[in-house]
Amino acid sequence: MVGKRLDSTFHALADPTRRAMLARLAEGEKSVSELARGFAMSGTGAAKHLAVLEAAGLVRRRREARRSLCALDADPLAEAALWLRRWHRFESRSAARLRAMLDAAERIA
């Protein structure tokens, strides 16, 4: 079960549009139209991306009147991070430098 969920998480994270949607949800709950805004895609395309995120357990959706609201569920991300930490000892020096740069950039942002 954990392996399948991990597969779903990495599949969801493999797409830049879905990662951008997750970044928006990290700021708080958003409507489906707010999540789709700014992407060059149809509403159907946005719905397909959301379906992948929901299937991975990264997004919870609820109805409020006529609006569909989405929220981030970070549990699958924590599981993926735990899995990746197992491989940390194999990290190359250049990857370690890249990680340090990304961490520094994240602190600034």
PDB file of N, CA and C in Angstrom:
ATOM      1  N   MET A   1       0.819  -1.201   0.000  1.00  0.00           N
ATOM      2  CA  MET A   1       0.000   0.000   0.000  1.00  0.00           C
ATOM      3  C   MET A   1       0.861   1.263   0.000  1.00  0.00           C
ATOM      4  N   VAL A   2       1.910   1.280   0.842  1.00  0.00           N
ATOM      5  CA  VAL A   2       2.780   2.447   0.904  1.00  0.00           C
ATOM      6  C   VAL A   2       3.469   2.670  -0.433  1.00  0.00           C
ATOM      7  N   GLY A   3       3.913   1.586  -1.088  1.00  0.00           N
ATOM      8  CA  GLY A   3       4.567   1.707  -2.377  1.00  0.00           C
ATOM      9  C   GLY A   3       3.671   2.328  -3.429  1.00  0.00           C
ATOM     10  N   LYS A   4       2.406   1.928  -3.456  1.00  0.00           N
ATOM     11  CA  LYS A   4       1.467   2.485  -4.430  1.00  0.00           C
ATOM     12  C   LYS A   4       1.225   3.964  -4.164  1.00  0.00           C
ATOM     13  N   ARG A   5       1.104   4.326  -2.885  1.00  0.00           N
ATOM     14  CA  ARG A   5       0.887   5.736  -2.544  1.00  0.00           C
ATOM     15  C   ARG A   5       2.121   6.557  -2.914  1.00  0.00           C
ATOM     16  N   LEU A   6       3.302   6.012  -2.676  1.00  0.00           N
ATOM     17  CA  LEU A   6       4.532   6.694  -3.041  1.00  0.00           C
ATOM     18  C   LEU A   6       4.615   6.884  -4.548  1.00  0.00           C
ATOM     19  N   ASP A   7       4.244   5.861  -5.296  1.00  0.00           N
ATOM     20  CA  ASP A   7       4.209   5.965  -6.762  1.00  0.00           C
ATOM     21  C   ASP A   7       3.275   7.085  -7.192  1.00  0.00           C
ATOM     22  N   SER A   8       2.100   7.149  -6.589  1.00  0.00           N
ATOM     23  CA  SER A   8       1.114   8.188  -6.925  1.00  0.00           C
ATOM     24  C   SER A   8       1.643   9.574  -6.597  1.00  0.00           C
ATOM     25  N   THR A   9       2.331   9.681  -5.469  1.00  0.00           N
ATOM     26  CA  THR A   9       2.888  10.978  -5.071  1.00  0.00           C
ATOM     27  C   THR A   9       3.926  11.448  -6.076  1.00  0.00           C
ATOM     28  N   PHE A  10       4.876  10.576  -6.421  1.00  0.00           N
ATOM     29  CA  PHE A  10       5.913  10.977  -7.366  1.00  0.00           C
ATOM     30  C   PHE A  10       5.334  11.246  -8.755  1.00  0.00           C
ATOM     31  N   HIS A  11       4.328  10.491  -9.153  1.00  0.00           N
ATOM     32  CA  HIS A  11       3.664  10.757 -10.434  1.00  0.00           C
ATOM     33  C   HIS A  11       3.031  12.150 -10.412  1.00  0.00           C
ATOM     34  N   ALA A  12       2.357  12.483  -9.332  1.00  0.00           N
ATOM     35  CA  ALA A  12       1.716  13.797  -9.228  1.00  0.00           C
ATOM     36  C   ALA A  12       2.752  14.914  -9.243  1.00  0.00           C
ATOM     37  N   LEU A  13       3.875  14.697  -8.586  1.00  0.00           N
ATOM     38  CA  LEU A  13       4.917  15.724  -8.510  1.00  0.00           C
ATOM     39  C   LEU A  13       5.740  15.847  -9.792  1.00  0.00           C
ATOM     40  N   ALA A  14       5.598  14.900 -10.693  1.00  0.00           N
ATOM     41  CA  ALA A  14       6.391  14.902 -11.923  1.00  0.00           C
ATOM     42  C   ALA A  14       5.989  15.997 -12.893  1.00  0.00           C
ATOM     43  N   ASP A  15       4.831  16.587 -12.710  1.00  0.00           N
ATOM     44  CA  ASP A  15       4.337  17.598 -13.642  1.00  0.00           C
ATOM     45  C   ASP A  15       4.480  19.003 -13.048  1.00  0.00           C
ATOM     46  N   PRO A  16       5.056  19.953 -13.799  1.00  0.00           N
ATOM     47  CA  PRO A  16       5.250  21.303 -13.261  1.00  0.00           C
ATOM     48  C   PRO A  16       3.940  22.046 -12.958  1.00  0.00           C
ATOM     49  N   THR A  17       2.904  21.781 -13.715  1.00  0.00           N
ATOM     50  CA  THR A  17       1.612  22.425 -13.442  1.00  0.00           C
ATOM     51  C   THR A  17       1.064  21.953 -12.103  1.00  0.00           C
ATOM     52  N   ARG A  18       1.152  20.660 -11.849  1.00  0.00           N
ATOM     53  CA  ARG A  18       0.655  20.140 -10.570  1.00  0.00           C
ATOM     54  C   ARG A  18       1.498  20.655  -9.406  1.00  0.00           C
ATOM     55  N   ARG A  19       2.813  20.778  -9.618  1.00  0.00           N
ATOM     56  CA  ARG A  19       3.654  21.339  -8.547  1.00  0.00           C
ATOM     57  C   ARG A  19       3.275  22.788  -8.287  1.00  0.00           C
ATOM     58  N   ALA A  20       2.970  23.533  -9.324  1.00  0.00           N
ATOM     59  CA  ALA A  20       2.557  24.933  -9.148  1.00  0.00           C
ATOM     60  C   ALA A  20       1.222  25.011  -8.411  1.00  0.00           C
ATOM     61  N   MET A  21       0.318  24.101  -8.717  1.00  0.00           N
ATOM     62  CA  MET A  21      -0.969  24.076  -8.011  1.00  0.00           C
ATOM     63  C   MET A  21      -0.761  23.777  -6.524  1.00  0.00           C
ATOM     64  N   LEU A  22       0.134  22.848  -6.233  1.00  0.00           N
ATOM     65  CA  LEU A  22       0.432  22.535  -4.832  1.00  0.00           C
ATOM     66  C   LEU A  22       1.045  23.741  -4.121  1.00  0.00           C
ATOM     67  N   ALA A  23       1.905  24.476  -4.828  1.00  0.00           N
ATOM     68  CA  ALA A  23       2.505  25.677  -4.236  1.00  0.00           C
ATOM     69  C   ALA A  23       1.421  26.696  -3.890  1.00  0.00           C
ATOM     70  N   ARG A  24       0.434  26.838  -4.750  1.00  0.00           N
ATOM     71  CA  ARG A  24      -0.681  27.751  -4.460  1.00  0.00           C
ATOM     72  C   ARG A  24      -1.467  27.271  -3.250  1.00  0.00           C
ATOM     73  N   LEU A  25      -1.667  25.967  -3.164  1.00  0.00           N
ATOM     74  CA  LEU A  25      -2.418  25.421  -2.032  1.00  0.00           C
ATOM     75  C   LEU A  25      -1.635  25.522  -0.727  1.00  0.00           C
ATOM     76  N   ALA A  26      -0.308  25.598  -0.802  1.00  0.00           N
ATOM     77  CA  ALA A  26       0.504  25.771   0.403  1.00  0.00           C
ATOM     78  C   ALA A  26       0.206  27.121   1.058  1.00  0.00           C
ATOM     79  N   GLU A  27      -0.330  28.065   0.274  1.00  0.00           N
ATOM     80  CA  GLU A  27      -0.702  29.382   0.799  1.00  0.00           C
ATOM     81  C   GLU A  27      -2.067  29.351   1.471  1.00  0.00           C
ATOM     82  N   GLY A  28      -2.829  28.302   1.240  1.00  0.00           N
ATOM     83  CA  GLY A  28      -4.160  28.175   1.826  1.00  0.00           C
ATOM     84  C   GLY A  28      -5.154  27.623   0.830  1.00  0.00           C
ATOM     85  N   GLU A  29      -6.353  27.380   1.325  1.00  0.00           N
ATOM     86  CA  GLU A  29      -7.429  26.801   0.525  1.00  0.00           C
ATOM     87  C   GLU A  29      -7.736  27.690  -0.683  1.00  0.00           C
ATOM     88  N   LYS A  30      -7.974  27.062  -1.824  1.00  0.00           N
ATOM     89  CA  LYS A  30      -8.274  27.781  -3.068  1.00  0.00           C
ATOM     90  C   LYS A  30      -9.427  27.099  -3.784  1.00  0.00           C
ATOM     91  N   SER A  31     -10.177  27.887  -4.541  1.00  0.00           N
ATOM     92  CA  SER A  31     -11.219  27.310  -5.391  1.00  0.00           C
ATOM     93  C   SER A  31     -10.549  26.702  -6.622  1.00  0.00           C
ATOM     94  N   VAL A  32     -11.270  25.848  -7.292  1.00  0.00           N
ATOM     95  CA  VAL A  32     -10.746  25.217  -8.500  1.00  0.00           C
ATOM     96  C   VAL A  32     -10.401  26.282  -9.535  1.00  0.00           C
ATOM     97  N   SER A  33     -11.231  27.301  -9.673  1.00  0.00           N
ATOM     98  CA  SER A  33     -10.950  28.356 -10.659  1.00  0.00           C
ATOM     99  C   SER A  33      -9.702  29.147 -10.272  1.00  0.00           C
ATOM    100  N   GLU A  34      -9.470  29.366  -8.976  1.00  0.00           N
ATOM    101  CA  GLU A  34      -8.251  30.048  -8.542  1.00  0.00           C
ATOM    102  C   GLU A  34      -7.013  29.213  -8.867  1.00  0.00           C
ATOM    103  N   LEU A  35      -7.127  27.910  -8.699  1.00  0.00           N
ATOM    104  CA  LEU A  35      -5.995  27.036  -8.997  1.00  0.00           C
ATOM    105  C   LEU A  35      -5.694  26.990 -10.494  1.00  0.00           C
ATOM    106  N   ALA A  36      -6.719  27.061 -11.309  1.00  0.00           N
ATOM    107  CA  ALA A  36      -6.548  26.957 -12.759  1.00  0.00           C
ATOM    108  C   ALA A  36      -6.101  28.281 -13.388  1.00  0.00           C
ATOM    109  N   ARG A  37      -6.341  29.382 -12.690  1.00  0.00           N
ATOM    110  CA  ARG A  37      -6.042  30.715 -13.237  1.00  0.00           C
ATOM    111  C   ARG A  37      -4.555  30.843 -13.573  1.00  0.00           C
ATOM    112  N   GLY A  38      -4.299  31.391 -14.771  1.00  0.00           N
ATOM    113  CA  GLY A  38      -2.931  31.658 -15.192  1.00  0.00           C
ATOM    114  C   GLY A  38      -2.264  30.540 -15.973  1.00  0.00           C
ATOM    115  N   PHE A  39      -2.891  29.390 -16.037  1.00  0.00           N
ATOM    116  CA  PHE A  39      -2.328  28.290 -16.822  1.00  0.00           C
ATOM    117  C   PHE A  39      -3.002  28.284 -18.196  1.00  0.00           C
ATOM    118  N   ALA A  40      -2.227  27.989 -19.216  1.00  0.00           N
ATOM    119  CA  ALA A  40      -2.765  27.926 -20.575  1.00  0.00           C
ATOM    120  C   ALA A  40      -3.402  26.554 -20.781  1.00  0.00           C
ATOM    121  N   MET A  41      -4.594  26.374 -20.176  1.00  0.00           N
ATOM    122  CA  MET A  41      -5.302  25.106 -20.310  1.00  0.00           C
ATOM    123  C   MET A  41      -6.787  25.338 -20.111  1.00  0.00           C
ATOM    124  N   SER A  42      -7.547  24.392 -20.531  1.00  0.00           N
ATOM    125  CA  SER A  42      -8.996  24.451 -20.352  1.00  0.00           C
ATOM    126  C   SER A  42      -9.357  24.081 -18.917  1.00  0.00           C
ATOM    127  N   GLY A  43     -10.594  24.303 -18.566  1.00  0.00           N
ATOM    128  CA  GLY A  43     -11.091  23.866 -17.270  1.00  0.00           C
ATOM    129  C   GLY A  43     -10.996  22.354 -17.127  1.00  0.00           C
ATOM    130  N   THR A  44     -11.224  21.655 -18.225  1.00  0.00           N
ATOM    131  CA  THR A  44     -11.114  20.199 -18.216  1.00  0.00           C
ATOM    132  C   THR A  44      -9.682  19.768 -17.934  1.00  0.00           C
ATOM    133  N   GLY A  45      -8.730  20.475 -18.522  1.00  0.00           N
ATOM    134  CA  GLY A  45      -7.322  20.166 -18.280  1.00  0.00           C
ATOM    135  C   GLY A  45      -6.946  20.371 -16.819  1.00  0.00           C
ATOM    136  N   ALA A  46      -7.422  21.471 -16.251  1.00  0.00           N
ATOM    137  CA  ALA A  46      -7.157  21.745 -14.829  1.00  0.00           C
ATOM    138  C   ALA A  46      -7.799  20.672 -13.954  1.00  0.00           C
ATOM    139  N   ALA A  47      -8.998  20.256 -14.312  1.00  0.00           N
ATOM    140  CA  ALA A  47      -9.696  19.222 -13.545  1.00  0.00           C
ATOM    141  C   ALA A  47      -8.924  17.902 -13.585  1.00  0.00           C
ATOM    142  N   LYS A  48      -8.315  17.591 -14.722  1.00  0.00           N
ATOM    143  CA  LYS A  48      -7.528  16.359 -14.830  1.00  0.00           C
ATOM    144  C   LYS A  48      -6.302  16.419 -13.917  1.00  0.00           C
ATOM    145  N   HIS A  49      -5.639  17.574 -13.877  1.00  0.00           N
ATOM    146  CA  HIS A  49      -4.500  17.736 -12.980  1.00  0.00           C
ATOM    147  C   HIS A  49      -4.943  17.587 -11.518  1.00  0.00           C
ATOM    148  N   LEU A  50      -6.052  18.193 -11.179  1.00  0.00           N
ATOM    149  CA  LEU A  50      -6.560  18.081  -9.812  1.00  0.00           C
ATOM    150  C   LEU A  50      -6.919  16.646  -9.458  1.00  0.00           C
ATOM    151  N   ALA A  51      -7.447  15.913 -10.423  1.00  0.00           N
ATOM    152  CA  ALA A  51      -7.798  14.514 -10.186  1.00  0.00           C
ATOM    153  C   ALA A  51      -6.552  13.697  -9.850  1.00  0.00           C
ATOM    154  N   VAL A  52      -5.439  13.979 -10.523  1.00  0.00           N
ATOM    155  CA  VAL A  52      -4.191  13.277 -10.229  1.00  0.00           C
ATOM    156  C   VAL A  52      -3.718  13.619  -8.813  1.00  0.00           C
ATOM    157  N   LEU A  53      -3.813  14.906  -8.450  1.00  0.00           N
ATOM    158  CA  LEU A  53      -3.400  15.331  -7.112  1.00  0.00           C
ATOM    159  C   LEU A  53      -4.291  14.710  -6.033  1.00  0.00           C
ATOM    160  N   GLU A  54      -5.577  14.631  -6.316  1.00  0.00           N
ATOM    161  CA  GLU A  54      -6.510  13.998  -5.365  1.00  0.00           C
ATOM    162  C   GLU A  54      -6.228  12.500  -5.238  1.00  0.00           C
ATOM    163  N   ALA A  55      -5.984  11.839  -6.357  1.00  0.00           N
ATOM    164  CA  ALA A  55      -5.713  10.397  -6.332  1.00  0.00           C
ATOM    165  C   ALA A  55      -4.450  10.094  -5.524  1.00  0.00           C
ATOM    166  N   ALA A  56      -3.505  11.018  -5.527  1.00  0.00           N
ATOM    167  CA  ALA A  56      -2.273  10.842  -4.758  1.00  0.00           C
ATOM    168  C   ALA A  56      -2.473  11.213  -3.292  1.00  0.00           C
ATOM    169  N   GLY A  57      -3.634  11.746  -2.971  1.00  0.00           N
ATOM    170  CA  GLY A  57      -3.908  12.134  -1.590  1.00  0.00           C
ATOM    171  C   GLY A  57      -3.309  13.475  -1.211  1.00  0.00           C
ATOM    172  N   LEU A  58      -2.836  14.236  -2.200  1.00  0.00           N
ATOM    173  CA  LEU A  58      -2.208  15.530  -1.939  1.00  0.00           C
ATOM    174  C   LEU A  58      -3.213  16.670  -1.814  1.00  0.00           C
ATOM    175  N   VAL A  59      -4.409  16.458  -2.325  1.00  0.00           N
ATOM    176  CA  VAL A  59      -5.442  17.497  -2.312  1.00  0.00           C
ATOM    177  C   VAL A  59      -6.741  16.920  -1.780  1.00  0.00           C
ATOM    178  N   ARG A  60      -7.361  17.670  -0.903  1.00  0.00           N
ATOM    179  CA  ARG A  60      -8.715  17.352  -0.417  1.00  0.00           C
ATOM    180  C   ARG A  60      -9.641  18.407  -1.008  1.00  0.00           C
ATOM    181  N   ARG A  61     -10.794  17.948  -1.465  1.00  0.00           N
ATOM    182  CA  ARG A  61     -11.762  18.870  -2.061  1.00  0.00           C
ATOM    183  C   ARG A  61     -13.048  18.831  -1.251  1.00  0.00           C
ATOM    184  N   ARG A  62     -13.653  20.015  -1.081  1.00  0.00           N
ATOM    185  CA  ARG A  62     -14.948  20.096  -0.402  1.00  0.00           C
ATOM    186  C   ARG A  62     -15.824  21.096  -1.147  1.00  0.00           C
ATOM    187  N   ARG A  63     -17.121  20.923  -0.978  1.00  0.00           N
ATOM    188  CA  ARG A  63     -18.093  21.808  -1.634  1.00  0.00           C
ATOM    189  C   ARG A  63     -18.536  22.865  -0.643  1.00  0.00           C
ATOM    190  N   GLU A  64     -18.667  24.070  -1.117  1.00  0.00           N
ATOM    191  CA  GLU A  64     -19.244  25.178  -0.362  1.00  0.00           C
ATOM    192  C   GLU A  64     -20.197  25.885  -1.324  1.00  0.00           C
ATOM    193  N   ALA A  65     -21.478  25.627  -1.108  1.00  0.00           N
ATOM    194  CA  ALA A  65     -22.503  26.110  -2.038  1.00  0.00           C
ATOM    195  C   ALA A  65     -22.161  25.584  -3.432  1.00  0.00           C
ATOM    196  N   ARG A  66     -21.927  26.486  -4.380  1.00  0.00           N
ATOM    197  CA  ARG A  66     -21.633  26.059  -5.752  1.00  0.00           C
ATOM    198  C   ARG A  66     -20.144  25.963  -6.035  1.00  0.00           C
ATOM    199  N   ARG A  67     -19.344  26.342  -5.068  1.00  0.00           N
ATOM    200  CA  ARG A  67     -17.885  26.338  -5.265  1.00  0.00           C
ATOM    201  C   ARG A  67     -17.266  25.034  -4.771  1.00  0.00           C
ATOM    202  N   SER A  68     -16.222  24.633  -5.469  1.00  0.00           N
ATOM    203  CA  SER A  68     -15.435  23.481  -5.059  1.00  0.00           C
ATOM    204  C   SER A  68     -14.115  24.030  -4.534  1.00  0.00           C
ATOM    205  N   LEU A  69     -13.835  23.780  -3.252  1.00  0.00           N
ATOM    206  CA  LEU A  69     -12.627  24.303  -2.619  1.00  0.00           C
ATOM    207  C   LEU A  69     -11.626  23.180  -2.385  1.00  0.00           C
ATOM    208  N   CYS A  70     -10.362  23.497  -2.617  1.00  0.00           N
ATOM    209  CA  CYS A  70      -9.294  22.517  -2.488  1.00  0.00           C
ATOM    210  C   CYS A  70      -8.326  22.942  -1.397  1.00  0.00           C
ATOM    211  N   ALA A  71      -7.790  21.950  -0.695  1.00  0.00           N
ATOM    212  CA  ALA A  71      -6.801  22.190   0.343  1.00  0.00           C
ATOM    213  C   ALA A  71      -5.675  21.175   0.198  1.00  0.00           C
ATOM    214  N   LEU A  72      -4.496  21.583   0.593  1.00  0.00           N
ATOM    215  CA  LEU A  72      -3.326  20.720   0.556  1.00  0.00           C
ATOM    216  C   LEU A  72      -3.367  19.718   1.702  1.00  0.00           C
ATOM    217  N   ASP A  73      -3.002  18.481   1.404  1.00  0.00           N
ATOM    218  CA  ASP A  73      -2.772  17.471   2.430  1.00  0.00           C
ATOM    219  C   ASP A  73      -1.312  17.047   2.262  1.00  0.00           C
ATOM    220  N   ALA A  74      -0.456  17.462   3.170  1.00  0.00           N
ATOM    221  CA  ALA A  74       0.986  17.271   3.018  1.00  0.00           C
ATOM    222  C   ALA A  74       1.482  15.900   3.484  1.00  0.00           C
ATOM    223  N   ASP A  75       0.613  15.064   4.023  1.00  0.00           N
ATOM    224  CA  ASP A  75       1.059  13.752   4.516  1.00  0.00           C
ATOM    225  C   ASP A  75       1.812  12.939   3.462  1.00  0.00           C
ATOM    226  N   PRO A  76       1.299  12.844   2.225  1.00  0.00           N
ATOM    227  CA  PRO A  76       2.048  12.074   1.221  1.00  0.00           C
ATOM    228  C   PRO A  76       3.420  12.688   0.913  1.00  0.00           C
ATOM    229  N   LEU A  77       3.544  14.014   1.030  1.00  0.00           N
ATOM    230  CA  LEU A  77       4.836  14.659   0.804  1.00  0.00           C
ATOM    231  C   LEU A  77       5.830  14.263   1.904  1.00  0.00           C
ATOM    232  N   ALA A  78       5.335  14.185   3.126  1.00  0.00           N
ATOM    233  CA  ALA A  78       6.192  13.773   4.239  1.00  0.00           C
ATOM    234  C   ALA A  78       6.661  12.332   4.044  1.00  0.00           C
ATOM    235  N   GLU A  79       5.776  11.467   3.578  1.00  0.00           N
ATOM    236  CA  GLU A  79       6.156  10.080   3.308  1.00  0.00           C
ATOM    237  C   GLU A  79       7.215  10.006   2.211  1.00  0.00           C
ATOM    238  N   ALA A  80       7.053  10.821   1.164  1.00  0.00           N
ATOM    239  CA  ALA A  80       8.034  10.839   0.072  1.00  0.00           C
ATOM    240  C   ALA A  80       9.381  11.367   0.575  1.00  0.00           C
ATOM    241  N   ALA A  81       9.347  12.390   1.413  1.00  0.00           N
ATOM    242  CA  ALA A  81      10.588  12.938   1.969  1.00  0.00           C
ATOM    243  C   ALA A  81      11.304  11.896   2.825  1.00  0.00           C
ATOM    244  N   LEU A  82      10.535  11.162   3.605  1.00  0.00           N
ATOM    245  CA  LEU A  82      11.126  10.090   4.429  1.00  0.00           C
ATOM    246  C   LEU A  82      11.810   9.047   3.552  1.00  0.00           C
ATOM    247  N   TRP A  83      11.142   8.649   2.489  1.00  0.00           N
ATOM    248  CA  TRP A  83      11.699   7.662   1.571  1.00  0.00           C
ATOM    249  C   TRP A  83      12.988   8.189   0.949  1.00  0.00           C
ATOM    250  N   LEU A  84      12.984   9.448   0.526  1.00  0.00           N
ATOM    251  CA  LEU A  84      14.169  10.030  -0.102  1.00  0.00           C
ATOM    252  C   LEU A  84      15.343  10.143   0.866  1.00  0.00           C
ATOM    253  N   ARG A  85      15.051  10.406   2.143  1.00  0.00           N
ATOM    254  CA  ARG A  85      16.120  10.519   3.139  1.00  0.00           C
ATOM    255  C   ARG A  85      16.930   9.224   3.264  1.00  0.00           C
ATOM    256  N   ARG A  86      16.300   8.098   2.967  1.00  0.00           N
ATOM    257  CA  ARG A  86      17.020   6.818   3.024  1.00  0.00           C
ATOM    258  C   ARG A  86      18.190   6.798   2.057  1.00  0.00           C
ATOM    259  N   TRP A  87      18.111   7.588   1.005  1.00  0.00           N
ATOM    260  CA  TRP A  87      19.124   7.569  -0.050  1.00  0.00           C
ATOM    261  C   TRP A  87      20.108   8.729   0.087  1.00  0.00           C
ATOM    262  N   HIS A  88      19.959   9.496   1.129  1.00  0.00           N
ATOM    263  CA  HIS A  88      20.793  10.686   1.337  1.00  0.00           C
ATOM    264  C   HIS A  88      22.287  10.352   1.349  1.00  0.00           C
ATOM    265  N   ARG A  89      22.676   9.225   1.907  1.00  0.00           N
ATOM    266  CA  ARG A  89      24.097   8.881   2.012  1.00  0.00           C
ATOM    267  C   ARG A  89      24.756   8.672   0.657  1.00  0.00           C
ATOM    268  N   PHE A  90      23.952   8.489  -0.382  1.00  0.00           N
ATOM    269  CA  PHE A  90      24.504   8.299  -1.730  1.00  0.00           C
ATOM    270  C   PHE A  90      24.597   9.614  -2.514  1.00  0.00           C
ATOM    271  N   GLU A  91      24.184  10.670  -1.875  1.00  0.00           N
ATOM    272  CA  GLU A  91      24.152  11.976  -2.537  1.00  0.00           C
ATOM    273  C   GLU A  91      25.574  12.407  -2.907  1.00  0.00           C
ATOM    274  N   SER A  92      25.736  12.894  -4.114  1.00  0.00           N
ATOM    275  CA  SER A  92      27.047  13.360  -4.557  1.00  0.00           C
ATOM    276  C   SER A  92      27.331  14.747  -3.966  1.00  0.00           C
ATOM    277  N   ARG A  93      28.575  15.163  -4.036  1.00  0.00           N
ATOM    278  CA  ARG A  93      28.925  16.477  -3.509  1.00  0.00           C
ATOM    279  C   ARG A  93      28.239  17.584  -4.291  1.00  0.00           C
ATOM    280  N   SER A  94      28.127  17.430  -5.607  1.00  0.00           N
ATOM    281  CA  SER A  94      27.461  18.464  -6.403  1.00  0.00           C
ATOM    282  C   SER A  94      25.975  18.528  -6.062  1.00  0.00           C
ATOM    283  N   ALA A  95      25.354  17.375  -5.801  1.00  0.00           N
ATOM    284  CA  ALA A  95      23.948  17.375  -5.393  1.00  0.00           C
ATOM    285  C   ALA A  95      23.797  18.020  -4.028  1.00  0.00           C
ATOM    286  N   ALA A  96      24.761  17.806  -3.141  1.00  0.00           N
ATOM    287  CA  ALA A  96      24.716  18.439  -1.817  1.00  0.00           C
ATOM    288  C   ALA A  96      24.818  19.952  -1.948  1.00  0.00           C
ATOM    289  N   ARG A  97      25.676  20.432  -2.856  1.00  0.00           N
ATOM    290  CA  ARG A  97      25.776  21.887  -3.083  1.00  0.00           C
ATOM    291  C   ARG A  97      24.475  22.435  -3.634  1.00  0.00           C
ATOM    292  N   LEU A  98      23.871  21.696  -4.579  1.00  0.00           N
ATOM    293  CA  LEU A  98      22.600  22.127  -5.140  1.00  0.00           C
ATOM    294  C   LEU A  98      21.531  22.181  -4.057  1.00  0.00           C
ATOM    295  N   ARG A  99      21.494  21.165  -3.190  1.00  0.00           N
ATOM    296  CA  ARG A  99      20.529  21.144  -2.093  1.00  0.00           C
ATOM    297  C   ARG A  99      20.726  22.365  -1.201  1.00  0.00           C
ATOM    298  N   ALA A 100      21.971  22.702  -0.868  1.00  0.00           N
ATOM    299  CA  ALA A 100      22.258  23.847  -0.005  1.00  0.00           C
ATOM    300  C   ALA A 100      21.790  25.142  -0.665  1.00  0.00           C
ATOM    301  N   MET A 101      22.006  25.270  -1.987  1.00  0.00           N
ATOM    302  CA  MET A 101      21.552  26.472  -2.716  1.00  0.00           C
ATOM    303  C   MET A 101      20.043  26.562  -2.704  1.00  0.00           C
ATOM    304  N   LEU A 102      19.354  25.434  -2.934  1.00  0.00           N
ATOM    305  CA  LEU A 102      17.894  25.443  -2.935  1.00  0.00           C
ATOM    306  C   LEU A 102      17.350  25.760  -1.550  1.00  0.00           C
ATOM    307  N   ASP A 103      17.971  25.213  -0.512  1.00  0.00           N
ATOM    308  CA  ASP A 103      17.548  25.517   0.849  1.00  0.00           C
ATOM    309  C   ASP A 103      17.710  26.999   1.157  1.00  0.00           C
ATOM    310  N   ALA A 104      18.836  27.574   0.720  1.00  0.00           N
ATOM    311  CA  ALA A 104      19.073  29.002   0.948  1.00  0.00           C
ATOM    312  C   ALA A 104      18.054  29.849   0.192  1.00  0.00           C
ATOM    313  N   ALA A 105      17.756  29.475  -1.046  1.00  0.00           N
ATOM    314  CA  ALA A 105      16.774  30.221  -1.831  1.00  0.00           C
ATOM    315  C   ALA A 105      15.394  30.125  -1.212  1.00  0.00           C
ATOM    316  N   GLU A 106      15.075  28.980  -0.646  1.00  0.00           N
ATOM    317  CA  GLU A 106      13.770  28.779   0.007  1.00  0.00           C
ATOM    318  C   GLU A 106      13.647  29.661   1.244  1.00  0.00           C
ATOM    319  N   ARG A 107      14.747  29.832   1.979  1.00  0.00           N
ATOM    320  CA  ARG A 107      14.716  30.676   3.175  1.00  0.00           C
ATOM    321  C   ARG A 107      14.511  32.125   2.817  1.00  0.00           C
ATOM    322  N   ILE A 108      15.044  32.546   1.667  1.00  0.00           N
ATOM    323  CA  ILE A 108      14.921  33.938   1.204  1.00  0.00           C
ATOM    324  C   ILE A 108      13.504  34.223   0.726  1.00  0.00           C
ATOM    325  N   ALA A 109      12.897  33.248   0.043  1.00  0.00           N
ATOM    326  CA  ALA A 109      11.560  33.436  -0.556  1.00  0.00           C
ATOM    327  C   ALA A 109      10.484  33.511   0.457  1.00  0.00           C
TER     328      ALA A 109
END
